[in-house]
C-alpha cells in the first residue's frame, strides 16, 4: 500500500484565475517580439563528466520553483517525486483541480499527465459558460465552397457569437444538423485550410507531412484575414471538443503556446540549413573557408533577396565570439520574423476563443494531441516496417525495446511517435508509407555506442531512434519513457 502525504494549498497562486479569460491582446502576442531561446552548448564527445538528462531535468525543475514560499516548494518537490500516484489521485477526484486541495498545481501543470491537464482545461472552459445561454448560430454553406462561404458567414461575428453552437446548413440539402453535419463541416474545412489555392500553409520539407505558415502568403491579398479566421476555426474546434486533421510543425505549436523556439526546431523546417548551423557551432569559424555576415537570403516567387539580421548586418562578419548570436538571429528571422504578420493574425483569432494562459498549460506535443486526438498505433505494423543499424531483430535491446513500447499506454505511444517522427500522425496506409524528408522512410533504430547513461535521441527527418545498449530491460524502459515524455528537443544532432 502506498501512503501519500497530502499538502493542501487553497490560497495564494501566482496569478488569479479571473485573469485567464480577461487578457489584453498585446499581452497575449508579446512573446512574438521576445528573443529566441539561446542555442544549447555545442555537442561534443560524451565524457564521464557529462551530466545525465535526468539530472538536467531535475535541476531545471528546481530552478523554476526557487522563488516560491518554502511550503509550496516542499509540496511541488513531493509532487514531482510521486507524480504517478498524484495523477492517479487527481483522476479519481470529483473536485475541479482549481478548487481542490491540489489547486497550486494549476500554476505548475508540467507535473500533470495529458489527460489530467485536458480535464482541467475543459473544466475551465465550461466555467466560462456558466450563466450564458448557448444558442444555435446557423451557418449556411455550399459544399463546393465551404471555406469561402464559412468565412463570409463567420468572419465578422464576435468572439461571443463564435462560442455559440454552430448549426450547419449545406445549401440544397435537406439534412438537419443533429451534430453529424457539424462534424462533417469540421472535416471539410480542416482540409480546405491547407488548399494551396489560398497559399496560407506549406508542407514542411523536413517530413512532408506537417504544415508551416507560408512566408509568401501575401500573394493572397486577403491572407491576414484568412489567418485570423483559421486561428478561430482551430480554437473553436478545441472549444467544441472536435478533432481536426491538422498537423503543424513544432515551432508553430510553440508560437501558439508562447514558448521560445530553439535552433533545433529548424531541423524539421529546413534540414540542410539546420545541418549548416550545427557545423558552424561545432567548428571554428576561422576554419570554415568562407565568410558569413549577419544577413540571410530569403526566396520569394523565385527571387532571392538578402535581409539583414541586425542594422547594417551585411557588413558585420560572423566570428567565433558572436556565432551563437548569429544562429539565434537567423533562426528567429526564419521561424518568426519572416511570418510575424501571419502569426499575429492567426494568434489573434485563436486567442479570441481560447486565452493564451489557459492553452499554455500544454506542451507542444500535447497541443497536437488536443487538436488532432490520440492516434491508434499498431505496434505489429511498426515493427514489421522497422530497419536496424548495428542491431539485429534478435538483439536483446531490440527485444526489450518492443516489449517496452507494448507496455506504453496510448498517450505514451503517441509521445513516442512524436519523438521519433515529429508528429503523432499515423500514415493512412500504415507504417510502410511513413514519410521522411526524402520521401518514404521507414522507422529506423540505430545503436548508440556512447554511454548507457545517455537518454535515447531522435532525428525526426529520418524517423530515426538512436538507442544506447542498455544493460537491463528496466533501465531501457525507464530511459525511453523519460526521453519521449520529458525531452521535447530530442537531444540528437543528425
Short mmCIF file of C-alpha atoms in Angstrom, two decimals:
data_model
loop_
_atom_site.label_atom_id
_atom_site.label_comp_id
_atom_site.label_asym_id
_atom_site.label_seq_id
_atom_site.Cartn_x
_atom_site.Cartn_y
_atom_site.Cartn_z
CA UNK A 1 0.00 0.00 0.00
CA UNK A 2 1.27 3.47 -0.86
CA UNK A 3 0.88 6.11 1.83
CA UNK A 4 0.54 9.59 0.38
CA UNK A 5 1.02 12.73 2.43
CA UNK A 6 -1.30 15.42 1.07
CA UNK A 7 -0.42 19.11 1.29
CA UNK A 8 -3.40 21.41 0.88
CA UNK A 9 -2.97 24.77 -0.83
CA UNK A 10 -6.14 26.71 -1.49
CA UNK A 11 -4.82 30.21 -1.06
CA UNK A 12 -2.08 32.02 -2.85
CA UNK A 13 -1.43 31.50 -6.56
CA UNK A 14 0.97 33.14 -8.98
CA UNK A 15 -1.92 34.60 -10.94
CA UNK A 16 -5.64 34.99 -10.44
CA UNK A 17 -7.95 32.62 -12.31
CA UNK A 18 -10.16 35.52 -13.27
CA UNK A 19 -7.27 36.91 -15.33
CA UNK A 20 -7.26 33.86 -17.58
CA UNK A 21 -10.32 34.98 -19.51
CA UNK A 22 -9.73 38.76 -19.48
CA UNK A 23 -6.29 39.10 -21.08
CA UNK A 24 -5.11 42.05 -23.12
CA UNK A 25 -4.41 41.44 -26.80
CA UNK A 26 -0.90 42.93 -26.62
CA UNK A 27 -0.02 40.70 -23.65
CA UNK A 28 -1.12 37.55 -25.49
CA UNK A 29 1.00 38.39 -28.57
CA UNK A 30 4.00 39.80 -26.70
CA UNK A 31 6.00 36.56 -26.98
CA UNK A 32 6.40 37.06 -30.75
CA UNK A 33 8.62 40.04 -30.00
CA UNK A 34 10.74 38.22 -27.43
CA UNK A 35 14.16 36.84 -28.19
CA UNK A 36 14.60 33.25 -29.21
CA UNK A 37 15.97 30.79 -26.65
CA UNK A 38 19.77 30.66 -26.93
CA UNK A 39 21.42 27.65 -28.55
CA UNK A 40 22.43 24.80 -26.29
CA UNK A 41 26.16 24.24 -25.87
CA UNK A 42 27.76 22.66 -28.91
CA UNK A 43 27.58 18.89 -28.66
CA UNK A 44 30.84 17.12 -28.11
CA UNK A 45 32.12 13.66 -27.31
CA UNK A 46 30.46 12.01 -24.35
CA UNK A 47 32.53 12.02 -21.19
CA UNK A 48 32.23 10.82 -17.64
CA UNK A 49 31.74 14.39 -16.51
CA UNK A 50 28.75 14.91 -18.80
CA UNK A 51 25.56 15.32 -16.71
CA UNK A 52 22.68 12.99 -17.45
CA UNK A 53 19.48 14.44 -18.90
CA UNK A 54 17.69 13.13 -15.80
CA UNK A 55 19.78 15.41 -13.61
CA UNK A 56 19.32 18.34 -16.01
CA UNK A 57 15.53 17.89 -15.89
CA UNK A 58 15.67 17.82 -12.09
CA UNK A 59 17.86 20.95 -11.95
CA UNK A 60 15.56 22.86 -14.32
CA UNK A 61 12.56 21.89 -12.21
CA UNK A 62 14.24 23.09 -9.01
CA UNK A 63 15.26 26.38 -10.58
CA UNK A 64 11.71 27.08 -11.75
CA UNK A 65 10.27 26.93 -8.19
CA UNK A 66 13.13 28.58 -6.29
CA UNK A 67 11.20 31.86 -5.89
CA UNK A 68 8.16 30.22 -4.25
CA UNK A 69 7.38 30.00 -0.49
CA UNK A 70 9.17 27.10 1.29
CA UNK A 71 5.96 25.12 1.93
CA UNK A 72 4.97 25.37 -1.73
CA UNK A 73 8.45 24.28 -2.82
CA UNK A 74 8.24 21.30 -0.46
CA UNK A 75 4.88 20.24 -1.89
CA UNK A 76 5.99 20.61 -5.52
CA UNK A 77 9.15 18.57 -4.91
CA UNK A 78 6.97 15.93 -3.27
CA UNK A 79 4.58 16.03 -6.23
CA UNK A 80 7.47 15.62 -8.68
CA UNK A 81 8.77 12.57 -6.82
CA UNK A 82 5.32 10.96 -6.58
CA UNK A 83 4.00 12.14 -9.94
CA UNK A 84 2.39 8.83 -10.93
CA UNK A 85 0.47 8.46 -7.67
CA UNK A 86 -0.51 12.15 -7.71
CA UNK A 87 -2.03 11.87 -11.19
CA UNK A 88 -3.95 8.76 -10.15
CA UNK A 89 -5.43 10.67 -7.19
CA UNK A 90 -6.41 13.57 -9.47
CA UNK A 91 -8.09 11.22 -11.94
CA UNK A 92 -10.30 9.85 -9.16
CA UNK A 93 -11.07 13.24 -7.60
CA UNK A 94 -14.56 14.65 -8.14
CA UNK A 95 -13.44 18.21 -7.32
CA UNK A 96 -12.25 20.55 -10.08
CA UNK A 97 -8.48 20.92 -9.89
CA UNK A 98 -8.67 24.68 -9.30
CA UNK A 99 -10.94 24.22 -6.28
CA UNK A 100 -9.47 21.12 -4.64
CA UNK A 101 -6.54 20.58 -2.24
CA UNK A 102 -4.09 20.44 -5.17
CA UNK A 103 -5.04 23.83 -6.64
CA UNK A 104 -1.42 25.01 -6.52
CA UNK A 105 -0.77 22.69 -9.49
CA UNK A 106 -2.83 24.98 -11.71
CA UNK A 107 0.34 27.08 -11.98
CA UNK A 108 2.69 24.08 -12.23
CA UNK A 109 1.00 21.82 -14.77
CA UNK A 110 4.22 20.21 -16.04
CA UNK A 111 3.71 17.61 -13.29
CA UNK A 112 0.30 16.65 -14.68
CA UNK A 113 -0.35 13.94 -17.26
CA UNK A 114 -2.06 14.95 -20.51
CA UNK A 115 -5.48 13.54 -19.60
CA UNK A 116 -5.44 15.33 -16.22
CA UNK A 117 -4.49 18.62 -17.91
CA UNK A 118 -7.19 18.13 -20.54
CA UNK A 119 -9.80 17.54 -17.84
CA UNK A 120 -8.81 20.78 -16.06
CA UNK A 121 -8.79 22.60 -19.42
CA UNK A 122 -12.35 21.53 -20.16
CA UNK A 123 -13.48 22.42 -16.63
CA UNK A 124 -12.16 25.95 -17.10
CA UNK A 125 -13.85 26.30 -20.50
CA UNK A 126 -17.15 25.11 -19.02
CA UNK A 127 -16.77 27.59 -16.17
CA UNK A 128 -16.77 30.44 -18.70
CA UNK A 129 -20.16 29.27 -19.97
CA UNK A 130 -21.86 29.44 -16.57
CA UNK A 131 -24.85 31.76 -16.80
CA UNK A 132 -24.51 32.07 -20.59
CA UNK A 133 -27.19 30.93 -22.98
CA UNK A 134 -25.70 28.97 -25.84
CA UNK A 135 -27.97 29.41 -28.82
CA UNK A 136 -27.72 27.92 -32.28
CA UNK A 137 -25.90 30.03 -34.86
CA UNK A 138 -26.91 28.95 -38.39
CA UNK A 139 -24.00 28.70 -40.87
CA UNK A 140 -25.13 28.37 -44.49
CA UNK A 141 -22.51 26.97 -46.87
CA UNK A 142 -22.28 25.42 -50.29
CA UNK A 143 -20.49 22.08 -50.18
CA UNK A 144 -18.16 23.10 -53.05
CA UNK A 145 -17.24 26.42 -51.37
CA UNK A 146 -17.12 25.59 -47.65
CA UNK A 147 -14.11 27.76 -46.80
CA UNK A 148 -15.20 30.92 -48.62
CA UNK A 149 -18.83 30.63 -47.50
CA UNK A 150 -17.88 29.96 -43.89
CA UNK A 151 -15.50 32.92 -43.96
CA UNK A 152 -18.26 35.17 -45.33
CA UNK A 153 -20.75 33.98 -42.72
CA UNK A 154 -18.49 33.99 -39.67
CA UNK A 155 -15.55 36.38 -40.02
CA UNK A 156 -17.38 39.48 -38.77
CA UNK A 157 -19.05 37.63 -35.91
CA UNK A 158 -17.89 38.49 -32.38
CA UNK A 159 -15.91 36.00 -30.25
CA UNK A 160 -19.02 35.57 -28.08
CA UNK A 161 -21.06 34.57 -31.15
CA UNK A 162 -18.32 32.09 -32.14
CA UNK A 163 -18.83 30.36 -28.81
CA UNK A 164 -22.44 29.60 -29.66
CA UNK A 165 -23.40 26.25 -31.19
CA UNK A 166 -22.86 26.27 -34.96
CA UNK A 167 -25.84 24.85 -36.83
CA UNK A 168 -24.55 23.81 -40.24
CA UNK A 169 -26.81 24.06 -43.29
CA UNK A 170 -25.47 22.71 -46.59
CA UNK A 171 -27.29 24.62 -49.32
CA UNK A 172 -29.52 22.42 -51.49
CA UNK A 173 -29.51 19.55 -48.97
CA UNK A 174 -32.34 18.58 -46.63
CA UNK A 175 -30.29 17.18 -43.75
CA UNK A 176 -30.96 18.51 -40.23
CA UNK A 177 -27.84 19.13 -38.16
CA UNK A 178 -28.03 17.00 -35.03
CA UNK A 179 -24.25 17.06 -34.74
CA UNK A 180 -23.29 14.99 -37.77
CA UNK A 181 -23.24 17.90 -40.22
CA UNK A 182 -21.08 19.94 -37.83
CA UNK A 183 -18.53 17.10 -37.66
CA UNK A 184 -18.57 16.87 -41.46
CA UNK A 185 -18.10 20.64 -41.74
CA UNK A 186 -15.04 20.47 -39.48
CA UNK A 187 -13.55 17.66 -41.62
CA UNK A 188 -14.05 19.60 -44.86
CA UNK A 189 -12.85 22.97 -43.59
CA UNK A 190 -9.76 21.48 -41.89
CA UNK A 191 -8.71 20.18 -45.31
CA UNK A 192 -9.53 23.44 -47.10
CA UNK A 193 -7.27 25.37 -44.70
CA UNK A 194 -4.33 23.76 -46.49
CA UNK A 195 -5.70 24.21 -50.01
CA UNK A 196 -2.72 25.56 -51.98
CA UNK A 197 -5.02 27.98 -53.80
CA UNK A 198 -5.22 30.03 -50.58
CA UNK A 199 -1.40 29.96 -50.19
CA UNK A 200 -1.68 30.02 -46.38
CA UNK A 201 0.42 26.99 -45.46
CA UNK A 202 3.23 24.87 -46.88
CA UNK A 203 4.21 21.29 -46.05
CA UNK A 204 7.40 21.14 -44.03
CA UNK A 205 10.33 19.86 -46.12
CA UNK A 206 11.58 18.03 -43.02
CA UNK A 207 8.81 15.41 -43.01
CA UNK A 208 6.48 16.38 -45.91
CA UNK A 209 3.53 15.76 -43.55
CA UNK A 210 3.29 18.67 -41.12
CA UNK A 211 2.42 22.23 -42.13
CA UNK A 212 4.02 25.60 -41.51
CA UNK A 213 2.98 29.15 -42.40
CA UNK A 214 3.80 30.20 -45.96
CA UNK A 215 6.11 33.27 -45.78
CA UNK A 216 4.83 34.27 -49.24
CA UNK A 217 1.14 34.11 -48.31
CA UNK A 218 0.83 37.84 -49.09
CA UNK A 219 0.30 36.81 -52.72
CA UNK A 220 -3.26 36.31 -51.41
CA UNK A 221 -4.39 39.87 -50.67
CA UNK A 222 -6.83 38.59 -48.03
CA UNK A 223 -4.27 36.39 -46.26
CA UNK A 224 -4.21 38.13 -42.86
CA UNK A 225 -8.00 37.99 -42.54
CA UNK A 226 -7.86 34.33 -43.54
CA UNK A 227 -5.18 33.59 -40.92
CA UNK A 228 -7.30 35.20 -38.20
CA UNK A 229 -10.27 33.14 -39.41
CA UNK A 230 -8.21 29.91 -39.39
CA UNK A 231 -6.99 30.69 -35.87
CA UNK A 232 -10.60 30.98 -34.75
CA UNK A 233 -11.62 27.77 -36.56
CA UNK A 234 -8.91 25.68 -34.86
CA UNK A 235 -9.66 27.20 -31.44
CA UNK A 236 -13.40 26.71 -31.99
CA UNK A 237 -12.83 23.01 -32.76
CA UNK A 238 -10.93 22.66 -29.48
CA UNK A 239 -13.68 24.60 -27.71
CA UNK A 240 -16.31 22.25 -29.19
CA UNK A 241 -14.17 19.18 -28.38
CA UNK A 242 -13.99 18.23 -32.08
CA UNK A 243 -10.85 16.74 -33.67
CA UNK A 244 -9.23 18.10 -36.83
CA UNK A 245 -6.92 16.57 -39.43
CA UNK A 246 -4.38 19.32 -38.79
CA UNK A 247 -0.72 18.64 -38.07
CA UNK A 248 1.76 21.51 -37.76
CA UNK A 249 5.49 21.87 -37.16
CA UNK A 250 6.87 22.00 -33.63
CA UNK A 251 7.78 25.69 -33.93
CA UNK A 252 4.17 26.53 -34.92
CA UNK A 253 2.78 24.84 -31.80
CA UNK A 254 5.38 26.67 -29.70
CA UNK A 255 4.20 30.00 -31.09
CA UNK A 256 0.62 29.17 -30.05
CA UNK A 257 1.79 28.30 -26.53
CA UNK A 258 4.04 31.34 -26.21
CA UNK A 259 7.19 29.21 -25.96
CA UNK A 260 10.55 30.30 -27.33
CA UNK A 261 11.67 28.43 -30.46
CA UNK A 262 15.14 26.88 -30.48
CA UNK A 263 17.60 26.36 -33.28
CA UNK A 264 16.94 22.60 -33.01
CA UNK A 265 13.38 23.31 -34.23
CA UNK A 266 14.93 24.29 -37.56
CA UNK A 267 15.68 20.60 -38.21
CA UNK A 268 12.08 19.94 -39.26
CA UNK A 269 11.74 23.27 -41.11
CA UNK A 270 14.87 23.24 -43.29
CA UNK A 271 17.15 20.29 -42.64
CA UNK A 272 20.08 21.31 -44.85
CA UNK A 273 20.11 24.79 -43.30
CA UNK A 274 19.97 23.21 -39.84
CA UNK A 275 22.94 20.99 -40.70
CA UNK A 276 24.87 24.11 -41.68
CA UNK A 277 24.11 25.68 -38.30
CA UNK A 278 25.27 22.55 -36.47
CA UNK A 279 28.51 22.57 -38.49
CA UNK A 280 29.02 26.24 -37.65
CA UNK A 281 28.50 25.63 -33.92
CA UNK A 282 30.78 22.58 -33.84
CA UNK A 283 33.68 24.12 -35.78
CA UNK A 284 35.83 27.20 -35.52
CA UNK A 285 34.64 29.98 -37.82
CA UNK A 286 38.23 30.60 -38.97
CA UNK A 287 38.41 27.04 -40.33
CA UNK A 288 35.21 27.22 -42.42
CA UNK A 289 36.84 28.64 -45.52
CA UNK A 290 34.04 31.09 -46.31
CA UNK A 291 32.79 34.41 -45.00
CA UNK A 292 29.48 34.86 -43.17
CA UNK A 293 27.76 38.09 -42.25
CA UNK A 294 24.73 38.92 -40.10
CA UNK A 295 22.39 38.60 -43.07
CA UNK A 296 20.46 35.80 -44.72
CA UNK A 297 18.93 35.05 -48.11
CA UNK A 298 15.16 34.85 -48.47
CA UNK A 299 13.47 33.42 -51.57
CA UNK A 300 10.10 34.70 -52.72
CA UNK A 301 8.49 33.76 -56.04
CA UNK A 302 11.85 32.61 -57.42
CA UNK A 303 13.61 35.86 -56.48
CA UNK A 304 16.38 35.79 -53.86
CA UNK A 305 16.94 38.82 -51.69
CA UNK A 306 19.31 39.47 -48.79
CA UNK A 307 17.90 40.62 -45.45
CA UNK A 308 19.98 41.98 -42.57
CA UNK A 309 19.62 40.27 -39.19
CA UNK A 310 20.65 43.49 -37.44
CA UNK A 311 21.24 47.08 -38.57
CA UNK A 312 23.92 47.04 -41.29
CA UNK A 313 24.16 43.27 -40.74
CA UNK A 314 25.51 42.53 -44.22
CA UNK A 315 28.68 44.38 -43.18
CA UNK A 316 29.04 42.67 -39.78
CA UNK A 317 31.16 39.48 -40.03
CA UNK A 318 30.30 36.33 -38.08
CA UNK A 319 33.17 35.45 -35.73
CA UNK A 320 33.88 32.67 -33.27
CA UNK A 321 32.80 35.03 -30.49
CA UNK A 322 29.43 36.09 -31.99
CA UNK A 323 28.42 32.98 -33.95
CA UNK A 324 25.85 31.91 -31.33
CA UNK A 325 24.19 35.31 -31.65
CA UNK A 326 24.12 34.78 -35.44
CA UNK A 327 22.46 31.35 -35.03
CA UNK A 328 19.86 32.86 -32.71
CA UNK A 329 19.05 35.76 -35.03
CA UNK A 330 18.94 33.77 -38.27
CA UNK A 331 16.59 31.19 -36.73
CA UNK A 332 14.47 33.98 -35.29
CA UNK A 333 14.20 35.50 -38.75
CA UNK A 334 13.27 32.23 -40.47
CA UNK A 335 10.88 30.82 -37.85
CA UNK A 336 9.34 34.04 -36.50
CA UNK A 337 10.38 37.26 -38.24
CA UNK A 338 9.54 36.13 -41.78
CA UNK A 339 5.98 35.17 -40.76
CA UNK A 340 5.33 37.60 -37.89
CA UNK A 341 2.30 39.28 -39.51
CA UNK A 342 0.68 35.94 -40.33
CA UNK A 343 1.37 34.61 -36.82
CA UNK A 344 -0.08 37.75 -35.24
CA UNK A 345 -3.28 37.36 -37.26
CA UNK A 346 -3.60 33.61 -36.54
CA UNK A 347 -2.96 34.01 -32.81
CA UNK A 348 -5.32 36.96 -32.50
CA UNK A 349 -8.09 34.75 -33.88
CA UNK A 350 -7.10 31.73 -31.76
CA UNK A 351 -6.91 33.70 -28.51
CA UNK A 352 -10.32 35.26 -29.23
CA UNK A 353 -11.76 31.83 -28.43
CA UNK A 354 -9.20 30.25 -26.08
CA UNK A 355 -6.97 32.51 -23.96
CA UNK A 356 -3.23 32.02 -24.18
CA UNK A 357 -2.85 31.48 -20.42
CA UNK A 358 -5.25 28.54 -20.50
CA UNK A 359 -3.89 26.76 -23.59
CA UNK A 360 -0.30 27.28 -22.41
CA UNK A 361 -0.70 24.55 -19.75
CA UNK A 362 0.09 22.08 -22.56
CA UNK A 363 3.40 21.20 -24.18
CA UNK A 364 3.75 21.49 -27.95
CA UNK A 365 3.31 17.69 -28.26
CA UNK A 366 0.15 17.78 -26.13
CA UNK A 367 -1.29 20.66 -28.14
CA UNK A 368 -1.07 18.49 -31.26
CA UNK A 369 -2.96 15.73 -29.42
CA UNK A 370 -5.55 18.25 -28.20
CA UNK A 371 -6.19 19.38 -31.79
CA UNK A 372 -5.90 16.06 -33.62
CA UNK A 373 -6.57 13.41 -30.98
CA UNK A 374 -4.67 10.39 -29.70
CA UNK A 375 -3.67 8.09 -32.58
CA UNK A 376 -4.14 4.34 -32.63
CA UNK A 377 -0.66 2.91 -33.17
CA UNK A 378 -0.35 -0.66 -34.44
CA UNK A 379 2.89 -1.88 -32.84
CA UNK A 380 2.99 -5.02 -35.02
CA UNK A 381 2.77 -2.88 -38.18
CA UNK A 382 5.52 -0.55 -36.93
CA UNK A 383 7.75 -3.50 -36.02
CA UNK A 384 7.23 -5.08 -39.45
CA UNK A 385 8.40 -1.85 -41.09
CA UNK A 386 11.50 -1.13 -39.00
CA UNK A 387 15.13 -1.10 -40.13
CA UNK A 388 18.06 -1.79 -37.79
CA UNK A 389 21.59 -0.41 -37.86
CA UNK A 390 24.28 -2.11 -35.72
CA UNK A 391 21.44 -4.02 -34.09
CA UNK A 392 19.67 -7.20 -35.20
CA UNK A 393 15.97 -8.05 -34.73
CA UNK A 394 17.16 -10.68 -32.24
CA UNK A 395 19.38 -8.29 -30.24
CA UNK A 396 18.45 -8.26 -26.57
CA UNK A 397 17.98 -4.45 -26.54
CA UNK A 398 15.64 -4.65 -29.56
CA UNK A 399 13.51 -7.32 -27.89
CA UNK A 400 13.38 -5.15 -24.76
CA UNK A 401 12.51 -2.11 -26.87
CA UNK A 402 9.42 -3.71 -28.42
CA UNK A 403 8.38 -5.13 -25.04
CA UNK A 404 8.67 -1.63 -23.53
CA UNK A 405 6.72 0.01 -26.37
CA UNK A 406 3.90 -2.51 -25.98
CA UNK A 407 3.74 -1.68 -22.27
CA UNK A 408 3.14 2.03 -23.01
CA UNK A 409 -0.39 3.38 -22.81
CA UNK A 410 -2.00 5.22 -25.73
CA UNK A 411 -0.71 8.66 -24.73
CA UNK A 412 2.83 7.36 -24.17
CA UNK A 413 2.80 5.66 -27.58
CA UNK A 414 1.69 8.97 -29.13
CA UNK A 415 4.56 10.72 -27.36
CA UNK A 416 6.94 8.12 -28.76
CA UNK A 417 5.68 8.61 -32.32
CA UNK A 418 6.07 12.39 -31.95
CA UNK A 419 9.57 11.93 -30.56
CA UNK A 420 10.87 9.88 -33.49
CA UNK A 421 8.86 11.30 -36.43
CA UNK A 422 7.97 14.83 -35.28
CA UNK A 423 4.20 14.23 -35.44
CA UNK A 424 1.55 11.92 -33.99
CA UNK A 425 0.04 11.37 -37.43
CA UNK A 426 -0.12 7.71 -38.44
CA UNK A 427 0.21 7.11 -42.22
CA UNK A 428 -3.18 6.25 -43.72
CA UNK A 429 -1.76 3.15 -45.44
CA UNK A 430 0.32 2.03 -42.47
CA UNK A 431 3.91 2.46 -41.38
CA UNK A 432 5.26 1.07 -44.67
CA UNK A 433 4.38 4.54 -46.02
CA UNK A 434 5.99 6.60 -43.26
CA UNK A 435 7.36 9.82 -44.77
CA UNK A 436 10.79 11.36 -44.20
CA UNK A 437 12.47 14.36 -45.76
CA UNK A 438 13.42 12.37 -48.87
CA UNK A 439 10.17 10.50 -49.36
CA UNK A 440 9.16 7.11 -47.93
CA UNK A 441 11.42 6.45 -44.94
CA UNK A 442 10.78 3.51 -42.62
CA UNK A 443 11.35 3.76 -38.89
CA UNK A 444 14.99 3.08 -38.01
CA UNK A 445 16.70 2.04 -34.78
CA UNK A 446 20.43 2.80 -34.65
CA UNK A 447 22.75 1.53 -31.92
CA UNK A 448 24.27 4.38 -29.91
CA UNK A 449 27.64 3.14 -28.66
CA UNK A 450 28.18 6.05 -26.31
CA UNK A 451 27.43 5.95 -22.58
CA UNK A 452 24.38 3.99 -21.42
CA UNK A 453 23.73 6.86 -19.01
CA UNK A 454 22.51 8.84 -22.03
CA UNK A 455 18.87 9.04 -23.00
CA UNK A 456 17.76 7.77 -26.42
CA UNK A 457 17.80 10.54 -29.04
CA UNK A 458 15.89 11.04 -32.29
CA UNK A 459 16.31 12.54 -35.76
CA UNK A 460 12.80 13.26 -36.96
CA UNK A 461 13.75 13.97 -40.58
CA UNK A 462 14.84 10.34 -40.91
CA UNK A 463 12.37 8.73 -38.47
CA UNK A 464 15.44 7.55 -36.58
CA UNK A 465 15.90 6.48 -32.96
CA UNK A 466 19.42 6.25 -31.53
CA UNK A 467 19.18 3.63 -28.80
CA UNK A 468 22.06 3.02 -26.34
CA UNK A 469 22.83 -0.62 -25.48
CA UNK A 470 21.23 -0.54 -22.04
CA UNK A 471 22.17 -3.33 -19.64
CA UNK A 472 18.65 -4.22 -18.42
CA UNK A 473 15.04 -4.06 -19.60
CA UNK A 474 14.03 -1.87 -16.67
CA UNK A 475 16.70 0.71 -17.48
CA UNK A 476 15.82 0.74 -21.19
CA UNK A 477 12.11 1.26 -20.45
CA UNK A 478 12.80 3.98 -17.89
CA UNK A 479 15.19 5.90 -20.17
CA UNK A 480 12.94 5.56 -23.23
CA UNK A 481 9.87 6.75 -21.33
CA UNK A 482 11.80 9.68 -19.84
CA UNK A 483 13.07 10.69 -23.27
CA UNK A 484 9.68 10.64 -25.00
CA UNK A 485 7.83 12.22 -22.08
CA UNK A 486 10.23 14.95 -20.97
CA UNK A 487 12.67 15.68 -23.77
CA UNK A 488 10.85 17.74 -26.37
CA UNK A 489 14.07 18.81 -28.07
CA UNK A 490 15.17 15.27 -28.94
CA UNK A 491 18.78 15.95 -27.87
CA UNK A 492 20.13 14.39 -31.03
CA UNK A 493 22.08 16.04 -33.81
CA UNK A 494 21.94 14.25 -37.16
#
